[in-house]
Short mmCIF file of C-alpha atoms in Angstrom, two decimals:
data_model
loop_
_atom_site.label_atom_id
_atom_site.label_comp_id
_atom_site.label_asym_id
_atom_site.label_seq_id
_atom_site.Cartn_x
_atom_site.Cartn_y
_atom_site.Cartn_z
CA UNK A 8 18.06 16.61 46.87
CA UNK A 9 20.93 16.13 44.40
CA UNK A 10 23.52 18.94 44.26
CA UNK A 11 22.92 21.61 41.67
CA UNK A 12 25.05 21.34 38.58
CA UNK A 13 27.06 24.49 37.92
CA UNK A 14 26.03 26.13 34.70
CA UNK A 15 28.68 26.66 32.09
CA UNK A 16 29.36 30.39 31.70
CA UNK A 17 28.47 31.85 28.31
CA UNK A 18 29.21 35.05 26.45
CA UNK A 19 25.49 35.70 26.06
CA UNK A 20 24.97 35.68 29.82
CA UNK A 21 28.08 37.56 30.95
CA UNK A 22 28.76 40.23 28.32
CA UNK A 23 25.47 42.21 28.14
CA UNK A 24 25.49 43.32 31.81
CA UNK A 25 29.01 44.70 31.35
CA UNK A 26 28.21 46.51 28.11
CA UNK A 27 25.06 47.95 29.69
CA UNK A 28 27.35 50.28 31.65
CA UNK A 29 28.48 51.80 28.37
CA UNK A 30 24.97 52.23 27.03
CA UNK A 31 23.81 54.47 29.87
CA UNK A 32 23.73 58.25 29.56
CA UNK A 33 26.47 59.16 30.22
CA UNK A 34 28.41 55.90 29.70
CA UNK A 35 29.99 54.51 32.85
CA UNK A 36 33.38 53.47 31.50
CA UNK A 37 34.88 52.88 34.93
CA UNK A 38 32.21 50.37 35.95
CA UNK A 39 32.47 48.52 32.64
CA UNK A 40 36.24 48.36 32.96
CA UNK A 41 36.18 47.08 36.53
CA UNK A 42 33.42 44.56 35.91
CA UNK A 43 35.24 43.20 32.87
CA UNK A 44 38.40 42.68 34.93
CA UNK A 45 36.68 40.96 37.86
CA UNK A 46 34.48 38.78 35.65
CA UNK A 47 37.35 37.61 33.48
CA UNK A 48 39.60 37.00 36.49
CA UNK A 49 37.02 34.52 37.81
CA UNK A 50 36.71 32.91 34.40
CA UNK A 51 40.46 32.40 34.07
CA UNK A 52 40.62 30.93 37.56
CA UNK A 53 37.84 28.50 36.62
CA UNK A 54 39.58 27.43 33.42
CA UNK A 55 37.51 29.46 30.96
CA UNK A 56 40.33 31.55 29.51
CA UNK A 57 38.98 31.59 25.95
CA UNK A 58 35.70 33.09 27.14
CA UNK A 59 37.61 35.69 29.15
CA UNK A 60 39.45 36.68 25.98
CA UNK A 61 36.17 37.17 24.12
CA UNK A 62 34.75 39.37 26.87
CA UNK A 63 37.88 41.48 27.20
CA UNK A 64 38.01 42.00 23.45
CA UNK A 65 34.37 43.08 23.22
CA UNK A 66 34.57 45.50 26.15
CA UNK A 67 37.96 46.92 25.12
CA UNK A 68 36.63 47.55 21.62
CA UNK A 69 33.61 49.48 22.90
CA UNK A 70 35.71 51.50 25.34
CA UNK A 71 38.12 52.49 22.58
CA UNK A 72 35.22 53.51 20.35
CA UNK A 73 34.09 55.84 23.15
CA UNK A 74 37.56 57.39 23.34
CA UNK A 75 38.45 55.69 26.63
CA UNK A 76 41.99 54.84 25.52
CA UNK A 77 43.45 54.06 28.94
CA UNK A 78 40.72 51.66 30.01
CA UNK A 79 40.44 50.09 26.56
CA UNK A 80 44.16 49.47 26.26
CA UNK A 81 44.40 48.03 29.76
CA UNK A 82 41.73 45.47 28.88
CA UNK A 83 43.41 44.83 25.53
CA UNK A 84 46.75 44.15 27.21
CA UNK A 85 45.05 41.82 29.69
CA UNK A 86 43.36 40.02 26.79
CA UNK A 87 46.75 39.48 25.14
CA UNK A 88 48.28 38.25 28.41
CA UNK A 89 45.55 35.63 28.75
CA UNK A 90 45.98 34.62 25.11
CA UNK A 91 49.61 33.89 25.95
CA UNK A 92 48.71 32.00 29.12
CA UNK A 93 46.22 29.70 27.42
CA UNK A 94 48.33 29.21 24.30
CA UNK A 95 46.09 30.93 21.77
CA UNK A 96 47.63 30.24 18.34
CA UNK A 97 49.19 33.18 16.52
CA UNK A 98 46.96 32.93 13.46
CA UNK A 99 44.84 35.20 11.28
CA UNK A 100 41.86 35.01 13.64
CA UNK A 101 43.73 35.90 16.82
CA UNK A 102 45.77 38.60 15.09
CA UNK A 103 42.56 40.13 13.72
CA UNK A 104 41.32 40.71 17.27
CA UNK A 105 44.58 42.39 18.20
CA UNK A 106 44.74 44.57 15.09
CA UNK A 107 41.14 45.72 15.56
CA UNK A 108 42.05 47.10 18.96
CA UNK A 109 45.27 48.63 17.65
CA UNK A 110 43.36 50.41 14.89
CA UNK A 111 40.97 51.92 17.43
CA UNK A 112 43.77 53.10 19.75
CA UNK A 113 44.70 56.76 19.21
CA UNK A 114 48.28 57.46 18.08
CA UNK A 115 48.86 60.20 20.65
CA UNK A 116 50.41 59.33 23.99
CA UNK A 117 51.80 55.90 24.84
CA UNK A 118 48.62 53.84 24.67
CA UNK A 119 49.16 52.38 21.21
CA UNK A 120 52.79 51.58 21.98
CA UNK A 121 51.75 49.79 25.18
CA UNK A 122 49.26 47.64 23.29
CA UNK A 123 51.65 47.10 20.37
CA UNK A 124 54.48 45.98 22.65
CA UNK A 125 52.21 43.44 24.35
CA UNK A 126 51.01 42.16 20.98
CA UNK A 127 54.51 41.75 19.55
CA UNK A 128 55.68 39.94 22.69
CA UNK A 129 52.73 37.52 22.49
CA UNK A 130 53.21 36.94 18.76
CA UNK A 131 56.83 35.89 19.31
CA UNK A 132 55.40 32.54 20.44
CA UNK A 133 54.35 31.96 16.84
CA UNK A 134 57.85 31.00 15.76
CA UNK A 135 59.57 34.34 15.11
CA UNK A 136 61.52 35.52 18.19
CA UNK A 137 61.25 39.19 17.20
CA UNK A 138 57.49 39.04 16.68
CA UNK A 139 55.11 38.03 13.92
CA UNK A 140 56.21 39.61 10.58
CA UNK A 141 52.65 40.34 9.45
CA UNK A 142 51.86 42.03 12.76
CA UNK A 143 54.98 44.18 12.48
CA UNK A 144 53.98 45.12 8.94
CA UNK A 145 50.48 46.08 10.09
CA UNK A 146 51.92 48.25 12.85
CA UNK A 147 54.31 49.88 10.40
CA UNK A 148 51.45 50.69 8.05
CA UNK A 149 49.37 52.04 10.93
CA UNK A 150 52.09 54.36 12.20
CA UNK A 151 53.00 55.49 8.66
CA UNK A 152 49.37 56.40 8.02
CA UNK A 153 49.56 58.66 11.08
CA UNK A 154 52.88 60.12 9.84
CA UNK A 155 54.76 58.72 12.81
CA UNK A 156 57.88 57.79 10.89
CA UNK A 157 60.11 56.55 13.72
CA UNK A 158 57.86 53.75 15.05
CA UNK A 159 56.67 52.98 11.51
CA UNK A 160 60.25 52.50 10.38
CA UNK A 161 61.03 50.26 13.36
CA UNK A 162 58.15 47.89 12.65
CA UNK A 163 58.67 47.80 8.87
CA UNK A 164 62.31 46.84 9.40
CA UNK A 165 61.31 44.24 12.01
CA UNK A 166 58.77 42.72 9.62
CA UNK A 167 61.40 41.63 7.11
CA UNK A 168 58.74 41.10 4.42
CA UNK A 169 59.18 42.41 0.90
CA UNK A 170 55.92 44.38 0.99
CA UNK A 171 57.03 46.00 4.24
CA UNK A 172 60.40 46.88 2.70
CA UNK A 173 58.66 48.48 -0.28
CA UNK A 174 56.54 50.59 2.06
CA UNK A 175 59.68 51.46 4.03
CA UNK A 176 61.16 52.85 0.81
CA UNK A 177 58.12 55.08 0.36
CA UNK A 178 58.35 56.22 3.97
CA UNK A 179 62.06 57.06 3.78
CA UNK A 180 61.59 58.82 0.44
CA UNK A 181 58.92 60.98 2.02
CA UNK A 182 61.07 61.47 5.13
CA UNK A 183 63.87 62.76 2.89
CA UNK A 184 61.40 65.37 1.65
CA UNK A 185 61.21 63.50 -1.65
CA UNK A 186 64.94 63.72 -2.26
CA UNK A 187 65.57 67.27 -1.05
CA UNK A 188 67.62 65.82 1.79
CA UNK A 189 70.66 63.71 0.92
CA UNK A 190 69.13 60.30 0.05
CA UNK A 191 72.27 58.38 1.03
CA UNK A 192 71.62 58.03 4.78
CA UNK A 193 68.00 57.08 4.12
CA UNK A 194 69.08 54.36 1.70
CA UNK A 195 71.59 53.03 4.24
CA UNK A 196 68.82 52.94 6.81
CA UNK A 197 66.61 50.78 4.60
CA UNK A 198 69.33 48.42 3.35
CA UNK A 199 72.04 47.65 5.91
CA UNK A 200 69.71 46.42 8.69
CA UNK A 201 68.48 43.66 6.37
CA UNK A 202 71.98 42.74 5.18
CA UNK A 203 73.33 42.71 8.75
CA UNK A 204 70.92 39.97 9.82
CA UNK A 205 72.20 36.41 10.20
CA UNK A 206 71.71 35.11 7.59
CA UNK A 207 71.34 38.31 5.54
CA UNK A 208 67.77 39.02 4.47
CA UNK A 209 68.46 39.79 0.84
CA UNK A 210 64.93 39.87 -0.58
CA UNK A 211 63.60 42.84 1.44
CA UNK A 212 66.91 44.67 0.97
CA UNK A 213 66.54 44.28 -2.79
CA UNK A 214 62.86 45.27 -2.70
CA UNK A 215 63.71 48.37 -0.68
CA UNK A 216 66.51 49.52 -2.97
CA UNK A 217 64.51 48.90 -6.12
CA UNK A 218 61.57 50.96 -4.88
CA UNK A 219 63.69 53.70 -3.30
CA UNK A 220 65.73 54.23 -6.46
CA UNK A 221 62.55 54.20 -8.54
CA UNK A 222 61.07 56.94 -6.36
CA UNK A 223 64.26 59.00 -6.58
CA UNK A 224 64.04 58.79 -10.38
CA UNK A 225 60.37 59.81 -10.51
CA UNK A 226 59.17 63.26 -11.67
CA UNK A 227 58.13 64.04 -8.08
CA UNK A 228 61.72 63.63 -6.86
CA UNK A 229 64.07 66.53 -6.18
CA UNK A 230 66.97 64.11 -6.72
CA UNK A 231 66.16 62.78 -10.19
CA UNK A 232 69.17 64.62 -11.66
CA UNK A 233 71.66 62.48 -9.71
CA UNK A 234 71.12 59.50 -12.03
CA UNK A 235 73.76 58.98 -14.72
CA UNK A 236 72.56 55.78 -16.40
CA UNK A 237 72.74 52.01 -15.94
CA UNK A 238 75.78 49.75 -15.89
CA UNK A 239 76.27 45.98 -15.62
CA UNK A 240 76.73 44.57 -12.12
CA UNK A 241 80.01 43.18 -10.78
CA UNK A 242 79.45 39.78 -12.43
CA UNK A 243 77.42 38.64 -15.46
CA UNK A 244 74.71 37.21 -13.18
CA UNK A 245 74.21 40.43 -11.19
CA UNK A 246 71.45 42.93 -11.91
CA UNK A 247 72.24 46.24 -13.54
CA UNK A 248 73.38 49.06 -11.27
CA UNK A 249 71.79 52.51 -11.46
CA UNK A 250 74.81 54.80 -11.47
CA UNK A 251 74.36 58.04 -9.54
CA UNK A 252 76.43 60.96 -8.31
CA UNK A 253 75.95 59.56 -4.78
CA UNK A 254 78.75 57.17 -3.77
CA UNK A 255 76.48 55.82 -1.03
CA UNK A 256 73.72 54.77 -3.44
CA UNK A 257 76.27 53.20 -5.79
CA UNK A 258 77.92 51.35 -2.91
CA UNK A 259 74.66 49.94 -1.55
CA UNK A 260 73.71 48.45 -4.91
CA UNK A 261 77.11 46.81 -5.27
CA UNK A 262 77.07 45.69 -1.64
CA UNK A 263 73.73 43.96 -2.16
CA UNK A 264 75.03 42.21 -5.28
CA UNK A 265 78.13 41.06 -3.40
CA UNK A 266 76.16 39.77 -0.40
CA UNK A 267 73.99 37.76 -2.80
CA UNK A 268 77.17 35.92 -3.86
CA UNK A 269 78.31 35.27 -0.28
CA UNK A 270 79.26 31.76 0.91
CA UNK A 271 76.41 29.47 1.85
CA UNK A 272 75.79 28.91 5.58
CA UNK A 273 78.04 26.19 6.94
CA UNK A 274 80.95 26.89 4.61
CA UNK A 275 84.17 27.59 6.51
CA UNK A 276 86.11 30.79 6.04
CA UNK A 277 89.04 28.90 4.52
CA UNK A 278 86.79 27.14 1.99
CA UNK A 279 85.01 30.38 1.13
CA UNK A 280 88.22 32.29 0.43
CA UNK A 281 89.81 29.51 -1.60
CA UNK A 282 93.14 30.32 -3.24
CA UNK A 283 92.20 33.73 -4.64
CA UNK A 284 90.26 35.21 -1.72
CA UNK A 285 86.85 34.48 -3.23
CA UNK A 286 83.92 36.82 -2.80
CA UNK A 287 85.33 37.96 0.56
CA UNK A 288 88.16 39.62 -1.33
CA UNK A 289 85.62 41.35 -3.57
CA UNK A 290 83.79 42.62 -0.49
CA UNK A 291 86.97 43.97 1.11
CA UNK A 292 87.95 45.72 -2.11
CA UNK A 293 84.46 47.23 -2.39
CA UNK A 294 84.64 48.57 1.16
CA UNK A 295 88.11 50.00 0.68
CA UNK A 296 87.19 51.70 -2.58
CA UNK A 297 84.02 53.37 -1.35
CA UNK A 298 85.46 54.36 2.01
CA UNK A 299 88.18 56.14 0.07
CA UNK A 300 85.64 57.82 -2.22
CA UNK A 301 83.34 58.84 0.64
CA UNK A 302 86.14 60.35 2.68
CA UNK A 303 86.38 60.87 6.41
CA UNK A 304 83.07 62.73 6.72
CA UNK A 305 80.98 60.56 4.40
CA UNK A 306 78.13 58.25 5.34
CA UNK A 307 80.34 55.16 5.16
CA UNK A 308 82.72 56.72 7.70
CA UNK A 309 79.96 57.03 10.29
CA UNK A 310 81.07 54.84 13.24
CA UNK A 311 77.80 52.91 13.48
CA UNK A 312 77.55 52.40 9.73
CA UNK A 313 81.14 51.17 9.81
CA UNK A 314 80.26 48.81 12.66
CA UNK A 315 77.38 47.38 10.62
CA UNK A 316 79.70 46.84 7.66
CA UNK A 317 82.29 45.12 9.85
CA UNK A 318 79.54 42.89 11.23
CA UNK A 319 78.56 41.93 7.67
CA UNK A 320 82.23 41.23 6.93
CA UNK A 321 82.41 38.81 9.84
CA UNK A 322 79.00 37.14 9.73
CA UNK A 323 78.42 36.99 5.97
CA UNK A 324 81.91 36.83 4.46
CA UNK A 325 83.60 35.07 7.42
CA UNK A 326 86.35 37.68 7.66
CA UNK A 327 87.77 37.67 11.22
CA UNK A 328 87.02 40.91 13.06
CA UNK A 329 87.53 42.42 16.45
CA UNK A 330 84.54 42.34 18.82
CA UNK A 331 82.14 44.98 17.46
CA UNK A 332 79.49 44.94 20.19
CA UNK A 333 76.84 43.96 17.69
CA UNK A 334 74.01 43.51 20.21
CA UNK A 335 73.06 47.17 19.83
CA UNK A 336 74.27 47.50 16.25
CA UNK A 337 70.99 48.19 14.50
CA UNK A 338 69.68 50.51 17.20
CA UNK A 339 72.94 52.46 17.05
CA UNK A 340 72.67 52.66 13.28
CA UNK A 341 69.13 54.04 13.49
CA UNK A 342 70.09 56.64 16.06
CA UNK A 343 73.29 57.80 14.40
CA UNK A 344 71.69 58.43 11.03
CA UNK A 345 68.52 60.09 12.21
CA UNK A 346 69.15 61.32 15.71
CA UNK A 347 65.98 59.72 17.05
CA UNK A 348 63.82 62.45 15.53
CA UNK A 349 60.21 62.04 14.51
CA UNK A 350 59.84 64.66 11.85
CA UNK A 351 60.71 65.26 8.24
CA UNK A 352 64.24 64.08 7.70
CA UNK A 353 66.93 64.86 10.23
CA UNK A 354 70.07 63.02 9.16
CA UNK A 355 73.09 64.36 10.96
CA UNK A 356 75.28 63.59 7.96
CA UNK A 357 76.23 65.73 5.01
CA UNK A 358 75.31 65.20 1.37
CA UNK A 359 77.63 62.35 0.58
#
């Protein structure tokens, strides 16, 4: 008698017995969870990783719908781990599976963060070391919808997309209690992290400032009276600047315009400065002027804001600096301006 040929495992054969545990009264979430793990472990060992991903997704989704966040997230994380092991492309289809599970995960506790961290780590294989920009934007939108400003802000900044920056402006405007709090630190928070990247990410910085200033000027804003009118930018090619009574807002607009004129990557510091100091001289003069205006207790005097500005001086304008410890620069900037809070606007800085 010839040996029996092993049948190829299928979703239709393997999934229904697992889901049957969730259709009983009451649902047996533990059995479904355990059976999903053991079944998919065998599949991965036998080289059927893609099928294991399908099963884990389907069972995790049903568990999350039943409110079984712990079990659902554990299966979701395992699904993402296998996707990484088998080289699942970071594309719209694979991200849709991940975002479906994220949307079903409750915001309370650490379950969503656990799933989000695994998803971002997996998506880094798609070409962006900090994680897929669209996935970060989705997470930012999800957290913002739940009024969780701190994680929303983190992911919107990490996205680096213009749409994400526009939403970040709306978030920070709301966080400032629609302008009742000093808008300066919030504007710094949405601008400098983009400009401090290498190379500087000018487009989202510009999108953020444009939207944030527009919101501050709106009838719903408590800060609409700070606007004094428009003035031409530093050079004929620069956009108009919205003059305000806030030195910080004025500085950020001029800083953005100056960064846009920075030397192209690959140009040496000597070439960039030329015989008259070039745009680096303009940047140094801008810093000196607004540090003087802001004073010793202004936003621009904050040590971590100052560190970010010195980093921009070195990396963008090629001005030699002392070692600024820039590895933690952006995290320090976030913490110093907002104190790590999660509520409605807690800048530890005065109205500058």
